[in-house]
Amino acid sequence: MPEVQFEVKCDTVPGEAVKVVGSDPNIGSWDPKASKVQLSTDAGSYPTWSGSGSVNTGKLEFKFVVVNGGNARWESKIENRSAFVPACGTKLKADFDKPRISEKALNGASGSPPAPSPPAGSPAAPAPSAPAAPSPKQQQPPAAFLPPPRAEGGADAPDAFVRRIADENSKRRSWRNKLDLSRTVLEGGEVTSLNELACLQAYLTWVASGQIKCEEDGSHHRPCAHADAAKKITAMLWQFAERGDAQRFVARRIFPSLPSYAEQFTCAVPMTRIRDIAHRNDIPHELKQEIKHTLQNKLHRCADPGDMVTCHNLIEKCRRENRYSGAFMHEFETFYKELKEFFNAGGLDEKCHSIAGGDASLKGAADHFMGLKHGGANASDQLGALAHLRSLITSRVESEQYILLFDLELEKYAFVLLSQLAGELEHAQHGSADWWRRLLHVLNLSLKQSELSGIGVEECAAVAREFAACSEAIGGGPSSFLAMRLAASADRALRICFHLTQSLEAAYRVVPSLGQALHIDGHAVSVFVEAEMRTSILFQVSKLVQLVMQEAKRSANLPLWTAISAGTGVGKVVRCNELSEAWTKKLPAEGAIVFCNEAGGDEELPPLVRGVVVSRDLPVLSHLALRARQLGAVFGCTTERPLYEKALAKAADGAAVKLIVEAVGDVRVEPATDAELKEASGAAAGDAKPKPAEKGETKLGKLNVEAQDVMAVVDLADSPQTAGSKAASSGKLESIAEKAGFKAPKGQAVPFGVMTRCVTGKEVDAAVEKLQKALDAKSDGIAALAQAARDAVEKCKVPKKVLEDLVAGLPAGTDRVAVRSSANSEDLEGVSGAGLHDSVLGVDPKDAAALERAIVQVWGSMFTLRAVQSRHAAGMPLFKGVAMGVLVQPMVSLEGCAYAFIAFSKHVVEKDPSSVYLEVCVGLGETLASADQPGTPYRLVVKKAAPNAVKTLSLASFSYGLQDAAGGPVSVRVDYAKEKLSTDQAFLEKLAQDVASVAAKVEDCYGTPMDMEGVVLERSGAREIHLVQARPIVEAA
């Protein structure tokens, strides 16, 4: 087994040690006590712990765990770490509880491949016992349903791999040696990224098709050597396929380019039939010699795909001459079939007949499918039979090569059938009940094909259930509410398609460089890349889903755009892949209109941004959306990629444009004149100029650092200067809860004075000073320096008395608390600061160490990059005068159905004070607030005046809901086919009215429009509404 060297930077106290615990038996199979890999440190290397151990090759999941006697402290802020262990071994290096991990193969190959996600359906690491509970985030959505990662490996990794393949190919002339090159780079850990895997696919495809010439090299190796290499390559490709959907897709495309390693080809002397044919007495001497020298000898010393062409030509010659015995021709034809099997050249019909003749368990299904295929059956019936046949063999695909190749042929034919069906549906009359049922039936069959290929398995199944439930409810045609369900389901399905497409686009971007290095015709390279992108099952799924989306939105009269912040913005276009990149670009002084593919939801907008267009949907009440409105930046987003591209086509990089976002859901991009640009930039400059009363520290909330004792928040309702506006507001919520008809947690607060006393020292001062200098100089590396400042803060200690008083002040029986920020730089008039700082959920207050870690984490979150950017953009100081109170609140048990919500007591998009605007999701509220998961929430508008009319703007499409659990929140896949908010319109509207009623009462108590967050609990037939925080709505002046 290969050696893995582990290294982690981890702070510990005397008596503690660090172990590596994970999926491999040698690291305990997730049992800390059973792990054989315990790391060590010394005075010279602390806090770095290191050690090594042997594990199996392939995918490895693990975590670093701090152990002390029988107790174990797991990394709690990250998902399971994941790495690929090559045969040569690897070195894995990380910081405790920080997700980044570097990998370096021990043979000297380097690169930092992304941590692969668990394949859909695989369980997260189990918690061996309550004290060793895994991270709350380790069951977050697999990477398949999140935006694709940035380029993998080091910046030069794909180029180096291209050079390696090209150089070696020139030295390796024979097919066996070219196969062996593929085996070598896989076994040696040189294929670490999706880019490199795509290059390997292209290389083997070009070799198999003859575009890369194979020739004899003087060596003598029978076909069993080729078969042995193929078997090893296949095993390693399946390991790579576990990393994610895109990796599985590419691996499946490689398998047909490999020779067969069936038993008859791995024996010491394979293909003996051709020797017997060449020595038959019923053929002329000349033909014997031709067969012997051009085929038999060649196969037995240096086989390559050209031999199949030679055999085909010889057989065709014998057929034309028509003068040889039937026995000879039968033997020659039989050998040709064997040769085609070795080179995997047979088509679907051949493979299906072979399967039916050799496997009794599949004969019935195979014969039925072939009968439909050749009997003129419609494409839908053929696809149904094909899906049934694939479902019978799917469990054998990874273990039996001939089954795998049969499955790949079935998949190819499914693509053809789906293409035909998509065309028929597109050109048929849209909108009838029959058309909808047919469309949804075909769509479910297509999703089943993707599922059977191992792509997005659980997500495809979940979406298929939603579409099936909608199909049953169609009746005479979809109602407006049902059309919204269909649109939400379509949005979820499109994410599966678009993520794979984006991942493959990034992967195949390197292939043209390889083609050039190997002197492949440029057109052939373009054809290869285009074919790989457009011949996947999910390409056809996306066409069908777009039909659903378009017709559903038309039926429900839904807007194609989401207006995050309505209005008109003028500036120059800046294009980014991710919104956060706007901070790294020099923005035009006239103002920027940013177009980007992605937004994480927690970004801070640079002050020069006047407008944003994003190619994904975002919650209207997310932190990012709130900041956009606060800044006065117009903001529109859409899941409809063609719409985004249409807008983008009018927005050349650097062009002066006018972005118009209407509240009804329309976005337009128009050219801006020089006069409009000058007027807008002048007005913005005037708005941005700080007034004397707003300069420097006076923008911060008032600060009283005298209090050093824990206080009940209800006693702080009128004292924001003691522990922050959030703590004070929580106290006020607690005092008005009964009157306003909701529940509020009885919280405790750690005042500003504790932080100012504890967060001190040379390390903190030095880190803050370096960060300040970088901000002043607008230099690179601000993110790293902000992290260093945070790390310094998190080394500070909390007084023991504070921890004890917190526990004593909580209600009896409190077993879990939420630890939240309450800074004097957030929840201010004109500056919300929502989402800038950390909240830590599910903390056991009786665990003093865990409670202390949570408090210093909240203190340290003053230096998250977004918090630093926010204060800098608002003209606040970096640290001087900034203080962080900590709010500690009991967490209510969420047994039953939990629905998180964010409610604004004023419709902020349409600027309507007579309506409450709310967004709801299944599970806890981080999904809404952070907007880090793609998808749409339930969006509703409720009139304050009786009869409290409800308008539903959208139904939810998030793939996951964050659910409460004993060890902390976990992400659970949502099944909207069974979700009452999606299936029962009256239930959804009544919930919205109840939340809106509370929102209106809170507004009355505060005397101003309010932004509030909470959760609705449905249990035992009763409804409880809990508010966890409220703040005044902040809008641009």
Short mmCIF file of C-alpha atoms in Angstrom, two decimals, residues 654-1037:
data_model
loop_
_atom_site.label_atom_id
_atom_site.label_comp_id
_atom_site.label_asym_id
_atom_site.label_seq_id
_atom_site.Cartn_x
_atom_site.Cartn_y
_atom_site.Cartn_z
CA GLY A 654 -15.59 48.40 -21.08
CA ALA A 655 -18.64 49.70 -22.97
CA ALA A 656 -20.78 52.47 -21.45
CA VAL A 657 -24.26 51.03 -20.81
CA LYS A 658 -27.48 51.73 -19.02
CA LEU A 659 -28.83 48.79 -16.98
CA ILE A 660 -32.59 48.97 -16.39
CA VAL A 661 -34.06 46.53 -13.87
CA GLU A 662 -37.84 46.71 -13.45
CA ALA A 663 -39.60 45.43 -10.34
CA VAL A 664 -41.96 43.34 -12.49
CA GLY A 665 -39.01 41.22 -13.63
CA ASP A 666 -37.64 42.75 -16.79
CA VAL A 667 -33.97 43.59 -17.44
CA ARG A 668 -32.71 45.66 -20.35
CA VAL A 669 -29.25 46.78 -21.40
CA GLU A 670 -28.98 49.91 -23.54
CA PRO A 671 -26.04 52.01 -24.75
CA ALA A 672 -25.30 55.01 -22.55
CA THR A 673 -24.28 58.38 -23.96
CA ASP A 674 -21.26 60.27 -22.69
CA ALA A 675 -23.62 62.81 -21.13
CA GLU A 676 -25.54 60.09 -19.25
CA LEU A 677 -22.29 58.52 -18.06
CA LYS A 678 -20.95 61.87 -16.87
CA GLU A 679 -24.19 62.77 -15.13
CA ALA A 680 -24.43 59.40 -13.37
CA SER A 681 -20.79 59.38 -12.28
CA GLY A 682 -21.08 62.95 -10.99
CA ALA A 683 -24.20 62.15 -9.00
CA ALA A 684 -22.63 59.00 -7.59
CA ALA A 685 -19.49 60.89 -6.60
CA GLY A 686 -21.64 63.41 -4.76
CA ASP A 687 -23.54 60.65 -2.97
CA ALA A 688 -20.33 58.87 -2.06
CA LYS A 689 -18.67 61.96 -0.54
CA PRO A 690 -18.88 61.49 3.24
CA LYS A 691 -20.63 64.17 5.21
CA PRO A 692 -18.73 65.56 8.19
CA ALA A 693 -20.91 63.64 10.63
CA GLU A 694 -20.24 60.39 8.80
CA LYS A 695 -16.45 60.42 8.73
CA GLY A 696 -14.27 57.88 10.47
CA GLU A 697 -15.34 56.38 13.72
CA THR A 698 -18.55 58.36 14.07
CA LYS A 699 -20.17 55.94 11.63
CA LEU A 700 -19.75 53.18 14.19
CA GLY A 701 -22.32 52.48 16.85
CA LYS A 702 -21.73 53.97 20.26
CA LEU A 703 -19.27 52.04 22.39
CA ASN A 704 -19.28 51.42 26.12
CA VAL A 705 -16.55 49.02 27.20
CA GLU A 706 -16.99 49.30 30.94
CA ALA A 707 -19.30 46.29 31.30
CA GLN A 708 -17.32 43.09 31.88
CA ASP A 709 -20.09 40.75 33.01
CA VAL A 710 -22.51 38.60 31.04
CA MET A 711 -25.94 40.24 30.78
CA ALA A 712 -29.44 39.06 29.87
CA VAL A 713 -30.36 40.57 26.50
CA VAL A 714 -33.79 41.61 27.75
CA ASP A 715 -31.94 44.04 30.00
CA LEU A 716 -30.10 45.49 27.01
CA ALA A 717 -33.15 46.42 24.90
CA ASP A 718 -32.30 50.11 25.20
CA SER A 719 -28.52 49.81 25.46
CA PRO A 720 -26.96 49.03 22.04
CA GLN A 721 -23.73 50.69 23.22
CA THR A 722 -23.09 47.83 25.67
CA ALA A 723 -23.21 44.71 23.49
CA GLY A 724 -24.35 45.91 20.08
CA SER A 725 -27.55 46.65 18.22
CA LYS A 726 -28.26 42.98 17.50
CA ALA A 727 -28.17 42.07 21.17
CA ALA A 728 -30.32 45.09 22.03
CA SER A 729 -32.83 44.25 19.30
CA SER A 730 -32.98 40.65 20.52
CA GLY A 731 -33.77 41.99 23.96
CA LYS A 732 -36.58 44.08 22.53
CA LEU A 733 -37.92 41.09 20.58
CA GLU A 734 -37.99 39.10 23.81
CA SER A 735 -39.98 41.87 25.52
CA ILE A 736 -42.61 42.18 22.75
CA ALA A 737 -42.88 38.50 21.75
CA GLU A 738 -46.06 37.69 23.64
CA LYS A 739 -47.82 40.87 22.48
CA ALA A 740 -46.87 40.34 18.82
CA GLY A 741 -47.73 36.63 18.73
CA PHE A 742 -44.35 34.99 18.31
CA LYS A 743 -41.68 33.28 20.39
CA ALA A 744 -38.17 34.64 21.01
CA PRO A 745 -35.18 32.94 22.67
CA LYS A 746 -34.12 34.16 26.11
CA GLY A 747 -30.56 35.12 25.33
CA GLN A 748 -27.41 36.20 27.11
CA ALA A 749 -24.84 38.69 25.87
CA VAL A 750 -21.06 38.98 26.23
CA PRO A 751 -20.54 42.77 26.22
CA PHE A 752 -18.00 44.78 24.22
CA GLY A 753 -15.84 45.20 27.29
CA VAL A 754 -14.94 41.50 27.41
CA MET A 755 -13.71 41.54 23.81
CA THR A 756 -11.64 44.71 24.20
CA ARG A 757 -10.00 43.19 27.28
CA CYS A 758 -9.32 39.78 25.70
CA VAL A 759 -8.50 40.56 22.06
CA THR A 760 -5.11 42.17 22.59
CA GLY A 761 -1.45 41.33 22.29
CA LYS A 762 1.50 41.69 19.97
CA GLU A 763 0.32 39.06 17.49
CA VAL A 764 -3.09 40.70 17.08
CA ASP A 765 -1.57 44.19 16.79
CA ALA A 766 1.01 43.08 14.20
CA ALA A 767 -1.57 41.23 12.07
CA VAL A 768 -3.96 44.20 12.10
CA GLU A 769 -1.15 46.62 11.23
CA LYS A 770 -0.09 44.55 8.21
CA LEU A 771 -3.69 44.32 7.02
CA GLN A 772 -4.19 48.08 7.42
CA LYS A 773 -1.09 48.82 5.36
CA ALA A 774 -2.28 46.49 2.59
CA LEU A 775 -5.69 48.17 2.54
CA ASP A 776 -4.14 51.62 2.40
CA ALA A 777 -1.85 50.56 -0.44
CA LYS A 778 -4.62 48.63 -2.23
CA SER A 779 -2.12 45.79 -2.58
CA ASP A 780 -2.67 42.12 -3.32
CA GLY A 781 -2.87 39.56 -0.58
CA ILE A 782 -5.58 41.28 1.47
CA ALA A 783 -7.51 38.01 1.83
CA ALA A 784 -4.47 36.20 3.30
CA LEU A 785 -3.71 39.08 5.66
CA ALA A 786 -7.33 39.21 6.80
CA GLN A 787 -7.16 35.49 7.53
CA ALA A 788 -3.94 36.03 9.50
CA ALA A 789 -5.65 38.68 11.60
CA ARG A 790 -8.54 36.33 12.21
CA ASP A 791 -6.20 33.53 13.20
CA ALA A 792 -4.50 35.83 15.71
CA VAL A 793 -7.85 36.77 17.27
CA GLU A 794 -8.96 33.14 17.51
CA LYS A 795 -5.93 32.35 19.67
CA CYS A 796 -7.26 34.68 22.38
CA LYS A 797 -8.88 33.26 25.51
CA VAL A 798 -12.27 33.89 27.10
CA PRO A 799 -12.33 34.35 30.91
CA LYS A 800 -13.58 31.29 32.73
CA LYS A 801 -16.11 33.37 34.68
CA VAL A 802 -17.70 34.58 31.44
CA LEU A 803 -18.22 31.02 30.27
CA GLU A 804 -19.66 29.98 33.64
CA ASP A 805 -22.00 32.98 33.82
CA LEU A 806 -23.29 32.29 30.31
CA VAL A 807 -24.29 28.76 31.28
CA ALA A 808 -25.83 29.90 34.55
CA GLY A 809 -27.95 32.55 32.80
CA LEU A 810 -29.46 30.24 30.19
CA PRO A 811 -32.90 28.66 30.77
CA ALA A 812 -32.80 25.33 32.59
CA GLY A 813 -32.34 22.35 30.29
CA THR A 814 -30.64 24.28 27.47
CA ASP A 815 -28.50 21.74 25.64
CA ARG A 816 -27.67 23.69 22.48
CA VAL A 817 -27.08 27.35 21.79
CA ALA A 818 -26.49 29.64 18.86
CA VAL A 819 -23.51 31.96 19.26
CA ARG A 820 -24.00 35.10 17.15
CA SER A 821 -22.18 38.33 16.40
CA SER A 822 -23.39 41.69 17.69
CA ALA A 823 -20.85 44.26 16.50
CA ASN A 824 -20.99 48.03 16.66
CA SER A 825 -20.32 48.02 12.90
CA GLU A 826 -23.56 46.23 11.97
CA ASP A 827 -27.32 46.84 12.27
CA LEU A 828 -26.79 50.59 12.05
CA GLU A 829 -28.85 53.28 10.39
CA GLY A 830 -27.69 53.30 6.78
CA VAL A 831 -25.39 50.29 7.26
CA SER A 832 -26.93 46.87 7.86
CA GLY A 833 -23.81 44.71 7.79
CA ALA A 834 -26.00 41.62 7.51
CA GLY A 835 -24.14 38.37 7.02
CA LEU A 836 -20.67 39.82 7.49
CA HIS A 837 -19.85 37.92 10.66
CA ASP A 838 -20.10 34.34 11.80
CA SER A 839 -22.85 32.59 13.70
CA VAL A 840 -22.06 29.22 15.26
CA LEU A 841 -25.02 26.88 15.70
CA GLY A 842 -25.52 23.77 17.79
CA VAL A 843 -22.93 24.55 20.48
CA ASP A 844 -23.16 22.54 23.70
CA PRO A 845 -22.98 25.20 26.46
CA LYS A 846 -21.84 22.61 28.98
CA ASP A 847 -18.71 22.02 26.87
CA ALA A 848 -16.62 24.98 28.00
CA ALA A 849 -14.00 24.43 25.30
CA ALA A 850 -16.62 24.33 22.54
CA LEU A 851 -18.31 27.44 23.89
CA GLU A 852 -14.99 29.28 24.05
CA ARG A 853 -14.12 28.25 20.49
CA ALA A 854 -17.46 29.55 19.27
CA ILE A 855 -16.99 32.93 20.99
CA VAL A 856 -13.48 33.50 19.63
CA GLN A 857 -14.68 32.40 16.20
CA VAL A 858 -17.32 35.13 16.33
CA TRP A 859 -14.72 37.65 17.53
CA GLY A 860 -12.38 36.55 14.76
CA SER A 861 -15.09 37.02 12.14
CA MET A 862 -14.46 40.77 12.42
CA PHE A 863 -11.72 39.91 9.94
CA THR A 864 -13.60 37.86 7.39
CA LEU A 865 -12.75 39.29 4.00
CA ARG A 866 -16.33 40.47 3.48
CA ALA A 867 -16.37 42.23 6.88
CA VAL A 868 -13.06 43.95 6.18
CA GLN A 869 -14.27 45.01 2.73
CA SER A 870 -17.56 46.28 4.14
CA ARG A 871 -15.98 48.49 6.79
CA HIS A 872 -13.43 49.79 4.32
CA ALA A 873 -16.12 50.58 1.73
CA ALA A 874 -18.26 52.34 4.36
CA GLY A 875 -15.39 54.51 5.58
CA MET A 876 -15.16 52.76 8.93
CA PRO A 877 -11.90 51.99 10.70
CA LEU A 878 -10.41 48.53 10.38
CA PHE A 879 -10.15 47.78 14.10
CA LYS A 880 -9.75 50.86 16.24
CA GLY A 881 -13.14 51.62 17.78
CA VAL A 882 -14.66 48.40 16.39
CA ALA A 883 -16.01 46.00 18.98
CA MET A 884 -17.80 42.70 18.91
CA GLY A 885 -20.43 41.70 21.42
CA VAL A 886 -21.55 38.09 21.42
CA LEU A 887 -25.16 36.98 21.59
CA VAL A 888 -25.79 33.50 23.03
CA GLN A 889 -29.31 32.15 22.51
CA PRO A 890 -30.92 28.78 23.30
CA MET A 891 -31.80 26.82 20.20
CA VAL A 892 -35.33 25.54 20.08
CA SER A 893 -35.83 21.89 19.24
CA LEU A 894 -36.84 21.70 15.59
CA GLU A 895 -38.58 18.35 15.71
CA GLY A 896 -41.34 18.33 13.12
CA CYS A 897 -41.37 20.50 10.00
CA ALA A 898 -39.19 23.59 10.09
CA TYR A 899 -39.45 26.42 7.59
CA ALA A 900 -37.02 29.31 7.80
CA PHE A 901 -38.06 32.75 6.60
CA ILE A 902 -36.81 36.25 6.07
CA ALA A 903 -39.59 38.85 6.11
CA PHE A 904 -39.48 42.52 5.23
CA SER A 905 -42.44 44.49 6.57
CA LYS A 906 -42.16 46.61 3.41
CA HIS A 907 -42.01 45.36 -0.18
CA VAL A 908 -38.49 46.67 -0.86
CA VAL A 909 -38.38 45.81 -4.56
CA GLU A 910 -41.57 47.67 -5.42
CA LYS A 911 -41.10 50.11 -2.51
CA ASP A 912 -44.61 49.33 -1.26
CA PRO A 913 -45.14 49.88 2.51
CA SER A 914 -48.61 48.29 2.37
CA SER A 915 -47.22 44.81 1.70
CA VAL A 916 -44.99 42.32 3.49
CA TYR A 917 -42.40 40.61 1.29
CA LEU A 918 -41.13 37.25 2.51
CA GLU A 919 -38.98 34.38 1.39
CA VAL A 920 -39.23 30.89 2.83
CA CYS A 921 -37.20 27.70 2.52
CA VAL A 922 -37.38 24.18 3.88
CA GLY A 923 -35.12 23.85 6.93
CA LEU A 924 -32.89 26.42 8.58
CA GLY A 925 -32.31 29.97 7.39
CA GLU A 926 -28.67 29.91 6.27
CA THR A 927 -29.91 28.80 2.86
CA LEU A 928 -31.77 32.10 2.48
CA ALA A 929 -29.40 34.48 4.20
CA SER A 930 -26.10 33.40 2.68
CA ALA A 931 -27.46 32.46 -0.78
CA ASP A 932 -24.52 30.05 -1.10
CA GLN A 933 -26.73 27.35 -2.61
CA PRO A 934 -28.16 27.85 -6.10
CA GLY A 935 -31.91 27.81 -6.37
CA THR A 936 -35.03 29.79 -5.64
CA PRO A 937 -36.95 30.21 -2.35
CA TYR A 938 -40.70 30.42 -1.90
CA ARG A 939 -41.35 34.11 -2.62
CA LEU A 940 -44.60 35.70 -1.48
CA VAL A 941 -46.15 39.13 -1.04
CA VAL A 942 -48.92 39.60 1.56
CA LYS A 943 -51.09 42.68 1.83
CA LYS A 944 -51.23 44.08 5.37
CA ALA A 945 -54.89 45.09 5.05
CA ALA A 946 -57.65 42.49 5.34
CA PRO A 947 -58.30 40.08 3.74
CA ASN A 948 -54.47 39.85 3.53
CA ALA A 949 -54.30 38.80 -0.11
CA VAL A 950 -51.32 36.61 -0.95
CA LYS A 951 -49.43 36.70 -4.23
CA THR A 952 -47.02 33.82 -4.82
CA LEU A 953 -44.06 34.88 -6.94
CA SER A 954 -42.15 31.59 -7.00
CA LEU A 955 -41.93 28.15 -5.43
CA ALA A 956 -38.72 26.78 -3.99
CA SER A 957 -36.15 24.89 -6.04
CA PHE A 958 -33.21 24.55 -3.61
CA SER A 959 -31.87 21.02 -3.82
CA TYR A 960 -31.03 20.87 -0.12
CA GLY A 961 -32.50 22.07 3.15
CA LEU A 962 -30.40 22.60 6.25
CA GLN A 963 -31.98 20.43 8.94
CA ASP A 964 -31.42 20.41 12.68
CA ALA A 965 -29.56 17.41 14.10
CA ALA A 966 -27.97 16.37 17.39
CA GLY A 967 -24.43 17.02 16.18
CA GLY A 968 -25.32 20.25 14.41
CA PRO A 969 -27.17 21.18 11.20
CA VAL A 970 -26.91 18.82 8.23
CA SER A 971 -27.93 19.29 4.60
CA VAL A 972 -30.71 16.99 3.49
CA ARG A 973 -31.98 16.61 -0.06
CA VAL A 974 -35.49 18.08 -0.40
CA ASP A 975 -38.23 15.99 -2.00
CA TYR A 976 -40.71 18.61 -3.20
CA ALA A 977 -43.05 15.89 -4.43
CA LYS A 978 -43.85 15.31 -0.72
CA GLU A 979 -43.33 18.87 0.52
CA LYS A 980 -46.62 20.44 1.66
CA LEU A 981 -45.50 23.98 0.82
CA SER A 982 -45.19 22.88 -2.81
CA THR A 983 -48.21 20.59 -3.01
CA ASP A 984 -50.81 22.52 -0.96
CA GLN A 985 -51.39 26.11 -2.09
CA ALA A 986 -53.75 26.92 0.79
CA PHE A 987 -51.19 25.71 3.34
CA LEU A 988 -48.47 27.89 1.82
CA GLU A 989 -50.67 30.99 1.69
CA LYS A 990 -51.87 30.57 5.30
CA LEU A 991 -48.28 30.24 6.51
CA ALA A 992 -47.40 33.42 4.62
CA GLN A 993 -50.31 35.29 6.17
CA ASP A 994 -49.31 34.19 9.69
CA VAL A 995 -45.71 35.32 9.20
CA ALA A 996 -46.86 38.60 7.63
CA SER A 997 -49.12 39.28 10.60
CA VAL A 998 -46.15 38.95 12.96
CA ALA A 999 -44.01 41.13 10.69
CA ALA A 1000 -46.58 43.91 10.69
CA LYS A 1001 -46.84 43.83 14.50
CA VAL A 1002 -43.07 43.97 14.89
CA GLU A 1003 -42.99 46.99 12.58
CA ASP A 1004 -45.62 48.68 14.77
CA CYS A 1005 -43.59 48.00 17.92
CA TYR A 1006 -40.36 49.38 16.44
CA GLY A 1007 -42.04 52.23 14.59
CA THR A 1008 -40.14 51.60 11.35
CA PRO A 1009 -40.09 48.99 8.52
CA MET A 1010 -38.21 45.94 9.75
CA ASP A 1011 -36.09 43.13 8.33
CA MET A 1012 -36.54 39.98 10.42
CA GLU A 1013 -35.42 36.36 10.39
CA GLY A 1014 -37.09 33.39 11.98
CA VAL A 1015 -38.47 29.91 11.65
CA VAL A 1016 -41.96 28.41 11.47
CA LEU A 1017 -42.39 25.09 13.28
CA GLU A 1018 -45.20 22.71 12.36
CA ARG A 1019 -45.66 19.95 14.91
CA SER A 1020 -48.56 18.05 16.38
CA GLY A 1021 -51.00 20.11 14.34
CA ALA A 1022 -49.81 23.39 15.88
CA ARG A 1023 -47.82 26.27 14.35
CA GLU A 1024 -45.16 28.24 16.19
CA ILE A 1025 -43.43 31.31 14.78
CA HIS A 1026 -40.00 32.02 16.27
CA LEU A 1027 -38.05 35.21 15.56
CA VAL A 1028 -34.32 35.16 16.13
CA GLN A 1029 -33.46 38.70 15.09
CA ALA A 1030 -34.86 41.92 13.65
CA ARG A 1031 -33.24 45.08 12.34
CA PRO A 1032 -34.47 48.22 10.56
CA ILE A 1033 -34.57 47.88 6.78
CA VAL A 1034 -31.64 49.71 5.23
CA GLU A 1035 -32.14 51.20 1.78
CA ALA A 1036 -30.23 53.63 -0.36
CA ALA A 1037 -31.15 57.26 0.25
#
